[in-house]
PDB file of C-alpha atoms and ligand atoms in Angstrom:
ATOM      1  CA  MET A  28      30.394 -11.702  25.172  1.00 78.00           C
ATOM      2  CA  PRO A  29      26.245 -11.719  24.028  1.00 83.00           C
ATOM      3  CA  VAL A  30      24.637  -8.865  26.204  1.00 89.00           C
ATOM      4  CA  LEU A  31      21.535 -11.226  26.152  1.00 94.00           C
ATOM      5  CA  SER A  32      22.064 -15.100  24.610  1.00 93.00           C
ATOM      6  CA  PRO A  33      19.724 -16.641  22.383  1.00 94.00           C
ATOM      7  CA  GLY A  34      16.271 -16.988  24.117  1.00 95.00           C
ATOM      8  CA  GLN A  35      17.277 -15.109  26.827  1.00 96.00           C
ATOM      9  CA  PRO A  36      14.220 -13.033  28.580  1.00 96.00           C
ATOM     10  CA  CYS A  37      14.764  -9.426  28.746  1.00 95.00           C
ATOM     11  CA  LYS A  38      11.409  -8.062  29.956  1.00 96.00           C
ATOM     12  CA  GLU A  39       7.854  -8.739  30.704  1.00 97.00           C
ATOM     13  CA  VAL A  40       5.514  -5.945  29.502  1.00 97.00           C
ATOM     14  CA  VAL A  41       1.805  -5.015  29.837  1.00 97.00           C
ATOM     15  CA  LEU A  42       0.885  -3.056  26.717  1.00 97.00           C
ATOM     16  CA  ARG A  43      -1.488   0.067  26.712  1.00 96.00           C
ATOM     17  CA  ASP A  44      -4.866  -2.264  25.953  1.00 97.00           C
ATOM     18  CA  GLY A  45      -3.698  -4.747  29.009  1.00 97.00           C
ATOM     19  CA  ARG A  46      -2.368  -7.803  26.424  1.00 97.00           C
ATOM     20  CA  LYS A  47       1.050  -8.785  27.731  1.00 98.00           C
ATOM     21  CA  VAL A  48       4.254  -9.572  25.421  1.00 98.00           C
ATOM     22  CA  VAL A  49       7.718 -11.413  26.488  1.00 98.00           C
ATOM     23  CA  LEU A  50      10.631  -9.266  24.651  1.00 98.00           C
ATOM     24  CA  ARG A  51      13.440 -12.049  24.604  1.00 98.00           C
ATOM     25  CA  ALA A  52      16.545 -12.760  22.574  1.00 98.00           C
ATOM     26  CA  PRO A  53      15.693 -14.939  19.202  1.00 98.00           C
ATOM     27  CA  ALA A  54      16.346 -18.513  19.113  1.00 98.00           C
ATOM     28  CA  TRP A  55      16.719 -21.654  16.659  1.00 98.00           C
ATOM     29  CA  ARG A  56      12.962 -22.378  17.862  1.00 97.00           C
ATOM     30  CA  ASP A  57      11.753 -19.272  16.467  1.00 98.00           C
ATOM     31  CA  LEU A  58      12.743 -19.817  12.660  1.00 98.00           C
ATOM     32  CA  ASP A  59       9.281 -20.701  11.632  1.00 98.00           C
ATOM     33  CA  GLY A  60       7.583 -17.988  13.728  1.00 98.00           C
ATOM     34  CA  LEU A  61       9.850 -15.195  12.208  1.00 98.00           C
ATOM     35  CA  LEU A  62       9.151 -16.584   8.641  1.00 98.00           C
ATOM     36  CA  THR A  63       5.670 -16.347   9.151  1.00 98.00           C
ATOM     37  CA  PHE A  64       6.345 -12.811  10.988  1.00 98.00           C
ATOM     38  CA  ILE A  65       8.233 -11.445   8.018  1.00 98.00           C
ATOM     39  CA  SER A  66       5.819 -12.727   5.650  1.00 98.00           C
ATOM     40  CA  GLU A  67       3.037 -11.118   7.063  1.00 98.00           C
ATOM     41  CA  LEU A  68       4.930  -7.557   6.806  1.00 98.00           C
ATOM     42  CA  VAL A  69       5.638  -8.169   3.225  1.00 98.00           C
ATOM     43  CA  GLU A  70       1.978  -9.552   2.481  1.00 98.00           C
ATOM     44  CA  GLU A  71       0.777  -6.180   4.124  1.00 97.00           C
ATOM     45  CA  ARG A  72       3.198  -4.234   2.283  1.00 96.00           C
ATOM     46  CA  ALA A  73       4.515  -2.253   5.362  1.00 97.00           C
ATOM     47  CA  GLU A  74       6.830   0.482   4.951  1.00 97.00           C
ATOM     48  CA  ILE A  75      10.011  -1.884   5.431  1.00 97.00           C
ATOM     49  CA  LEU A  76      12.671  -2.351   2.697  1.00 95.00           C
ATOM     50  CA  ARG A  77      12.143  -5.851   2.492  1.00 95.00           C
ATOM     51  CA  THR A  78       9.252  -6.399  -0.488  1.00 96.00           C
ATOM     52  CA  THR A  79       9.626 -10.129  -1.060  1.00 97.00           C
ATOM     53  CA  LYS A  80       8.879 -13.114   1.220  1.00 98.00           C
ATOM     54  CA  PRO A  81      12.038 -15.210   2.193  1.00 98.00           C
ATOM     55  CA  SER A  82      12.103 -18.907   1.721  1.00 98.00           C
ATOM     56  CA  ARG A  83      12.370 -21.016   4.529  1.00 98.00           C
ATOM     57  CA  GLY A  84      15.884 -21.613   3.477  1.00 98.00           C
ATOM     58  CA  GLU A  85      16.795 -17.846   3.024  1.00 98.00           C
ATOM     59  CA  GLU A  86      15.262 -17.463   6.601  1.00 98.00           C
ATOM     60  CA  ALA A  87      17.377 -19.998   8.245  1.00 98.00           C
ATOM     61  CA  GLU A  88      20.740 -18.911   6.947  1.00 98.00           C
ATOM     62  CA  TRP A  89      19.693 -15.068   7.791  1.00 98.00           C
ATOM     63  CA  LEU A  90      18.925 -16.451  11.316  1.00 98.00           C
ATOM     64  CA  GLY A  91      21.760 -18.362  11.602  1.00 98.00           C
ATOM     65  CA  ARG A  92      23.771 -15.482  11.154  1.00 97.00           C
ATOM     66  CA  ARG A  93      22.048 -13.326  13.708  1.00 97.00           C
ATOM     67  CA  LEU A  94      22.358 -16.074  16.159  1.00 97.00           C
ATOM     68  CA  ALA A  95      26.298 -16.283  15.294  1.00 97.00           C
ATOM     69  CA  ALA A  96      26.265 -12.457  15.746  1.00 96.00           C
ATOM     70  CA  ILE A  97      24.666 -12.344  19.018  1.00 96.00           C
ATOM     71  CA  GLU A  98      26.837 -15.013  20.425  1.00 95.00           C
ATOM     72  CA  LYS A  99      29.895 -13.104  19.120  1.00 95.00           C
ATOM     73  CA  GLY A 100      28.491  -9.780  21.199  1.00 94.00           C
ATOM     74  CA  SER A 101      28.191  -7.758  17.699  1.00 96.00           C
ATOM     75  CA  LEU A 102      24.191  -7.908  17.721  1.00 97.00           C
ATOM     76  CA  ALA A 103      21.459  -7.310  20.209  1.00 96.00           C
ATOM     77  CA  ALA A 104      18.156  -8.788  19.303  1.00 98.00           C
ATOM     78  CA  LEU A 105      14.783  -8.706  20.476  1.00 98.00           C
ATOM     79  CA  VAL A 106      11.844 -10.303  19.295  1.00 98.00           C
ATOM     80  CA  ALA A 107       8.332  -9.607  21.410  1.00 98.00           C
ATOM     81  CA  GLU A 108       6.037 -12.884  21.915  1.00 98.00           C
ATOM     82  CA  MET A 109       2.343 -12.863  22.453  1.00 97.00           C
ATOM     83  CA  ASP A 110       0.810 -16.136  23.079  1.00 96.00           C
ATOM     84  CA  GLY A 111       3.470 -18.334  21.670  1.00 95.00           C
ATOM     85  CA  GLN A 112       3.314 -15.971  18.351  1.00 97.00           C
ATOM     86  CA  ILE A 113       6.084 -13.531  17.560  1.00 98.00           C
ATOM     87  CA  VAL A 114       4.487 -10.155  17.000  1.00 98.00           C
ATOM     88  CA  ALA A 115       7.488  -8.036  16.617  1.00 98.00           C
ATOM     89  CA  ASN A 116      11.205  -8.013  15.804  1.00 98.00           C
ATOM     90  CA  SER A 117      13.972  -5.721  16.129  1.00 98.00           C
ATOM     91  CA  GLU A 118      17.524  -5.465  16.307  1.00 98.00           C
ATOM     92  CA  VAL A 119      20.800  -3.305  16.626  1.00 98.00           C
ATOM     93  CA  GLU A 120      23.871  -4.740  14.527  1.00 97.00           C
ATOM     94  CA  GLN A 121      27.453  -3.334  15.079  1.00 96.00           C
ATOM     95  CA  ARG A 122      29.292  -1.968  12.449  1.00 92.00           C
ATOM     96  CA  THR A 123      32.308  -4.488  12.652  1.00 86.00           C
ATOM     97  CA  GLN A 124      33.426  -4.308   9.132  1.00 88.00           C
ATOM     98  CA  PHE A 125      34.887  -1.187   9.869  1.00 92.00           C
ATOM     99  CA  PRO A 126      36.897  -1.065  12.991  1.00 93.00           C
ATOM    100  CA  GLU A 127      36.584   2.926  12.958  1.00 95.00           C
ATOM    101  CA  MET A 128      32.715   2.665  12.891  1.00 95.00           C
ATOM    102  CA  SER A 129      32.874  -0.222  15.307  1.00 95.00           C
ATOM    103  CA  HIS A 130      31.197   2.291  17.881  1.00 97.00           C
ATOM    104  CA  VAL A 131      28.257   2.412  15.485  1.00 98.00           C
ATOM    105  CA  GLY A 132      25.093   0.183  15.198  1.00 98.00           C
ATOM    106  CA  TYR A 133      22.075  -0.252  12.439  1.00 98.00           C
ATOM    107  CA  LEU A 134      18.825  -0.461  14.016  1.00 98.00           C
ATOM    108  CA  GLY A 135      15.513  -2.308  12.531  1.00 98.00           C
ATOM    109  CA  ILE A 136      12.128  -2.687  13.841  1.00 98.00           C
ATOM    110  CA  GLY A 137       8.972  -4.034  12.971  1.00 98.00           C
ATOM    111  CA  ILE A 138       5.879  -4.900  14.538  1.00 98.00           C
ATOM    112  CA  LEU A 139       2.496  -6.975  13.259  1.00 98.00           C
ATOM    113  CA  LYS A 140      -0.488  -4.666  12.685  1.00 98.00           C
ATOM    114  CA  ASN A 141      -2.695  -5.669  15.412  1.00 97.00           C
ATOM    115  CA  CYS A 142       0.288  -4.819  17.867  1.00 98.00           C
ATOM    116  CA  ARG A 143       0.813  -1.274  16.690  1.00 98.00           C
ATOM    117  CA  GLY A 144      -0.072   1.759  18.518  1.00 97.00           C
ATOM    118  CA  ILE A 145      -0.006   0.518  22.090  1.00 97.00           C
ATOM    119  CA  GLY A 146       3.710   1.120  22.918  1.00 98.00           C
ATOM    120  CA  LEU A 147       5.226  -1.621  22.110  1.00 98.00           C
ATOM    121  CA  GLY A 148       7.508   0.396  19.426  1.00 98.00           C
ATOM    122  CA  THR A 149       8.654   2.530  22.351  1.00 98.00           C
ATOM    123  CA  THR A 150       9.055  -0.077  24.561  1.00 98.00           C
ATOM    124  CA  LEU A 151      11.333  -2.129  22.129  1.00 98.00           C
ATOM    125  CA  MET A 152      13.404   1.188  21.028  1.00 98.00           C
ATOM    126  CA  GLU A 153      14.136   2.205  24.869  1.00 98.00           C
ATOM    127  CA  SER A 154      15.260  -1.759  25.325  1.00 98.00           C
ATOM    128  CA  LEU A 155      17.376  -1.764  22.246  1.00 98.00           C
ATOM    129  CA  ILE A 156      19.157   1.487  23.051  1.00 98.00           C
ATOM    130  CA  HIS A 157      19.823   0.029  26.937  1.00 97.00           C
ATOM    131  CA  LEU A 158      21.254  -2.955  25.154  1.00 97.00           C
ATOM    132  CA  ALA A 159      23.218  -1.126  22.421  1.00 97.00           C
ATOM    133  CA  LYS A 160      25.019   0.736  25.180  1.00 97.00           C
ATOM    134  CA  GLN A 161      26.010  -2.633  27.049  1.00 95.00           C
ATOM    135  CA  LEU A 162      27.381  -3.732  23.260  1.00 95.00           C
ATOM    136  CA  GLY A 163      29.362  -0.311  23.788  1.00 95.00           C
ATOM    137  CA  LEU A 164      28.151   1.531  20.966  1.00 97.00           C
ATOM    138  CA  ARG A 165      28.095   4.961  20.789  1.00 98.00           C
ATOM    139  CA  ILE A 166      25.690   6.081  17.886  1.00 98.00           C
ATOM    140  CA  ILE A 167      22.467   4.115  16.520  1.00 98.00           C
ATOM    141  CA  ILE A 168      21.325   5.095  12.777  1.00 98.00           C
ATOM    142  CA  LEU A 169      18.515   3.648  10.865  1.00 98.00           C
ATOM    143  CA  ASP A 170      16.638   4.228   7.403  1.00 98.00           C
ATOM    144  CA  MET A 171      13.296   4.873   7.252  1.00 98.00           C
ATOM    145  CA  LEU A 172      10.663   5.682   3.647  1.00 98.00           C
ATOM    146  CA  ALA A 173       9.746   9.425   4.108  1.00 98.00           C
ATOM    147  CA  THR A 174       6.513   8.314   4.010  1.00 97.00           C
ATOM    148  CA  ASN A 175       6.486   6.438   7.090  1.00 98.00           C
ATOM    149  CA  THR A 176       5.087   8.777   9.543  1.00 98.00           C
ATOM    150  CA  VAL A 177       4.327   6.878  12.418  1.00 98.00           C
ATOM    151  CA  ALA A 178       7.599   5.638  12.160  1.00 98.00           C
ATOM    152  CA  ARG A 179       9.068   9.228  12.451  1.00 98.00           C
ATOM    153  CA  GLY A 180       7.015   9.651  15.399  1.00 98.00           C
ATOM    154  CA  LEU A 181       8.307   6.649  16.989  1.00 98.00           C
ATOM    155  CA  TYR A 182      12.255   7.694  16.407  1.00 98.00           C
ATOM    156  CA  GLU A 183      11.465  11.012  17.281  1.00 98.00           C
ATOM    157  CA  LYS A 184      10.129  10.185  20.570  1.00 98.00           C
ATOM    158  CA  VAL A 185      12.996   8.459  21.690  1.00 98.00           C
ATOM    159  CA  GLY A 186      15.230  11.052  20.749  1.00 98.00           C
ATOM    160  CA  PHE A 187      16.594  10.076  17.414  1.00 98.00           C
ATOM    161  CA  VAL A 188      17.135  13.174  15.047  1.00 98.00           C
ATOM    162  CA  GLU A 189      17.194  13.146  11.080  1.00 98.00           C
ATOM    163  CA  VAL A 190      20.469  13.574   9.803  1.00 98.00           C
ATOM    164  CA  GLY A 191      20.063  13.009   6.041  1.00 98.00           C
ATOM    165  CA  LYS A 192      18.136  11.937   3.259  1.00 98.00           C
ATOM    166  CA  ILE A 193      18.601  10.219  -0.028  1.00 98.00           C
ATOM    167  CA  PRO A 194      16.184  11.932  -2.324  1.00 98.00           C
ATOM    168  CA  LYS A 195      14.222   9.142  -4.532  1.00 98.00           C
ATOM    169  CA  ALA A 196      16.435   6.389  -3.236  1.00 98.00           C
ATOM    170  CA  ILE A 197      12.949   4.144  -3.324  1.00 97.00           C
ATOM    171  CA  ASN A 198      10.944   3.106  -6.496  1.00 97.00           C
ATOM    172  CA  ARG A 199       7.990   1.601  -5.258  1.00 95.00           C
ATOM    173  CA  ASP A 200       5.112   0.886  -7.621  1.00 93.00           C
ATOM    174  CA  GLY A 201       6.401   3.202  -9.900  1.00 96.00           C
ATOM    175  CA  LYS A 202       6.817   6.051  -7.543  1.00 97.00           C
ATOM    176  CA  TYR A 203      10.017   7.240  -6.059  1.00 98.00           C
ATOM    177  CA  ILE A 204      10.180   8.014  -2.290  1.00 98.00           C
ATOM    178  CA  ASP A 205      13.093   9.482  -0.252  1.00 98.00           C
ATOM    179  CA  LEU A 206      15.215   7.388   2.384  1.00 98.00           C
ATOM    180  CA  ILE A 207      15.733   9.209   5.703  1.00 98.00           C
ATOM    181  CA  ARG A 208      18.351   8.445   7.844  1.00 98.00           C
ATOM    182  CA  PHE A 209      18.048   8.953  11.893  1.00 98.00           C
ATOM    183  CA  ALA A 210      20.764   8.870  14.173  1.00 98.00           C
ATOM    184  CA  ILE A 211      21.359   8.957  18.321  1.00 98.00           C
ATOM    185  CA  GLU A 212      24.048   9.674  20.297  1.00 98.00           C
ATOM    186  CA  ILE A 213      23.849   6.911  23.264  1.00 98.00           C
TER     187      ILE A 213
HETATM  188  C1  COA B 326       6.725   1.892  13.098  1.00 83.82           C
HETATM  189  C2  COA B 326       6.662   0.982  14.439  1.00 83.82           C
HETATM  190  C3  COA B 326       7.721   0.354  14.794  1.00 83.82           C
HETATM  191  C4  COA B 326       5.875   1.938  15.645  1.00 83.82           C
HETATM  192  O1  COA B 326       5.896   0.961  16.804  1.00 83.82           O
HETATM  193  P1  COA B 326       4.475   1.264  17.349  1.00 83.82           P
HETATM  194  O2  COA B 326       4.394   0.196  18.426  1.00 83.82           O
HETATM  195  O3  COA B 326       3.063   1.214  16.548  1.00 83.82           O
HETATM  196  O4  COA B 326       4.418   2.724  18.194  1.00 83.82           O
HETATM  197  P2  COA B 326       4.396   2.736  19.593  1.00 83.82           P
HETATM  198  O5  COA B 326       2.854   2.633  19.820  1.00 83.82           O
HETATM  199  O6  COA B 326       4.983   2.774  20.440  1.00 83.82           O
HETATM  200  O7  COA B 326       3.886   4.886  19.658  1.00 83.82           O
HETATM  201  C5  COA B 326       5.384   5.300  19.124  1.00 83.82           C
HETATM  202  C6  COA B 326       4.749   6.703  18.629  1.00 83.82           C
HETATM  203  O8  COA B 326       4.658   6.301  17.515  1.00 83.82           O
HETATM  204  C7  COA B 326       3.789   7.363  16.398  1.00 83.82           C
HETATM  205  N1  COA B 326       2.483   6.291  16.508  1.00 83.82           N
HETATM  206  C8  COA B 326       1.763   5.443  16.524  1.00 83.82           C
HETATM  207  N2  COA B 326       1.279   5.173  16.408  1.00 83.82           N
HETATM  208  C9  COA B 326       0.708   6.101  15.633  1.00 83.82           C
HETATM  209  C10 COA B 326      -0.246   6.198  14.520  1.00 83.82           C
HETATM  210  N3  COA B 326      -1.181   5.220  14.388  1.00 83.82           N
HETATM  211  N4  COA B 326      -0.738   7.629  13.866  1.00 83.82           N
HETATM  212  C11 COA B 326       0.601   8.206  13.940  1.00 83.82           C
HETATM  213  N5  COA B 326       1.508   8.152  14.781  1.00 83.82           N
HETATM  214  C12 COA B 326       1.432   6.826  15.625  1.00 83.82           C
HETATM  215  C13 COA B 326       3.307   8.209  17.833  1.00 83.82           C
HETATM  216  O9  COA B 326       4.417   9.670  17.808  1.00 83.82           O
HETATM  217  C14 COA B 326       3.656   7.835  19.037  1.00 83.82           C
HETATM  218  O10 COA B 326       4.105   8.271  20.057  1.00 83.82           O
HETATM  219  P3  COA B 326       3.036   8.436  21.392  1.00 83.82           P
HETATM  220  O11 COA B 326       2.797   7.158  22.051  1.00 83.82           O
HETATM  221  O12 COA B 326       3.471   9.184  21.887  1.00 83.82           O
HETATM  222  O13 COA B 326       1.703   8.968  20.555  1.00 83.82           O
HETATM  223  C15 COA B 326       5.041  -0.209  13.641  1.00 83.82           C
HETATM  224  O14 COA B 326       4.143   0.880  13.701  1.00 83.82           O
HETATM  225  C16 COA B 326       5.528  -0.931  12.788  1.00 83.82           C
HETATM  226  O15 COA B 326       6.235  -1.595  12.975  1.00 83.82           O
HETATM  227  N6  COA B 326       5.272  -0.652  11.692  1.00 83.82           N
HETATM  228  C17 COA B 326       5.262  -1.225  10.274  1.00 83.82           C
HETATM  229  C18 COA B 326       6.905  -1.346  10.171  1.00 83.82           C
HETATM  230  C19 COA B 326       7.565  -0.459   9.992  1.00 83.82           C
HETATM  231  O16 COA B 326       7.323   0.472   9.785  1.00 83.82           O
HETATM  232  N7  COA B 326       9.105  -0.518  10.612  1.00 83.82           N
HETATM  233  C20 COA B 326       9.857   0.607  10.499  1.00 83.82           C
HETATM  234  C21 COA B 326      10.614   0.571   9.311  1.00 83.82           C
HETATM  235  S1  COA B 326      11.509   1.884   9.222  1.00 83.82           S
END
């Protein structure tokens, strides 16, 4: 059973600068909004693992798999919508491929530049942790580039701890960057 069905609202939030966002599960109608969203992050060269823009077909395949996982109850996802635009995307996916790890979820989060630093990341992380508990998860893990000090601040603020490091796992523009793994028991 899904914890939030595709398109279902989770909450409305007033951010620190007074702007309002709706947090809800993604739906098919978000295909173009999500494509624009990820394209902006890639263009900005944000500190995420994805570095190439997906085609519309690739994004549709990806969204189809996400929505199927939501329906199956193995994924909790939240987009943030502001004035009809998707300004953030986030999710926790259960590790279903290994039965002995089915209590573990993998988290990802991204926010558009003009909506950062005003509490949206904190709200999304707290909501995702709540949804992950409802999915029956006990542990959430995530990976980040060692250079991403803003993300580190967010993860530590909501209770994640650094549990590992893969030195030089990322080669960005000819420079090696360590990959840091964080985890939280919920
Ligand atoms: C990382 C990210 C999700 C953080 O979300 P956010 O909405 O900016 O975070 P918040 O405003 O809720 O702030 C949470 C904490 O992050 C840190 N932080 C936020 N903005 C910061 C800034 N400009 N400088 C330093 N630390 C900052 C602080 O520790 C802050 O805690 P505080 O509110 O008590 O000061 C967001 O910046 C983002 O999407 N960045 C680009 C994509 C990305 O890096 N994704 C994560 C990949 S692992």
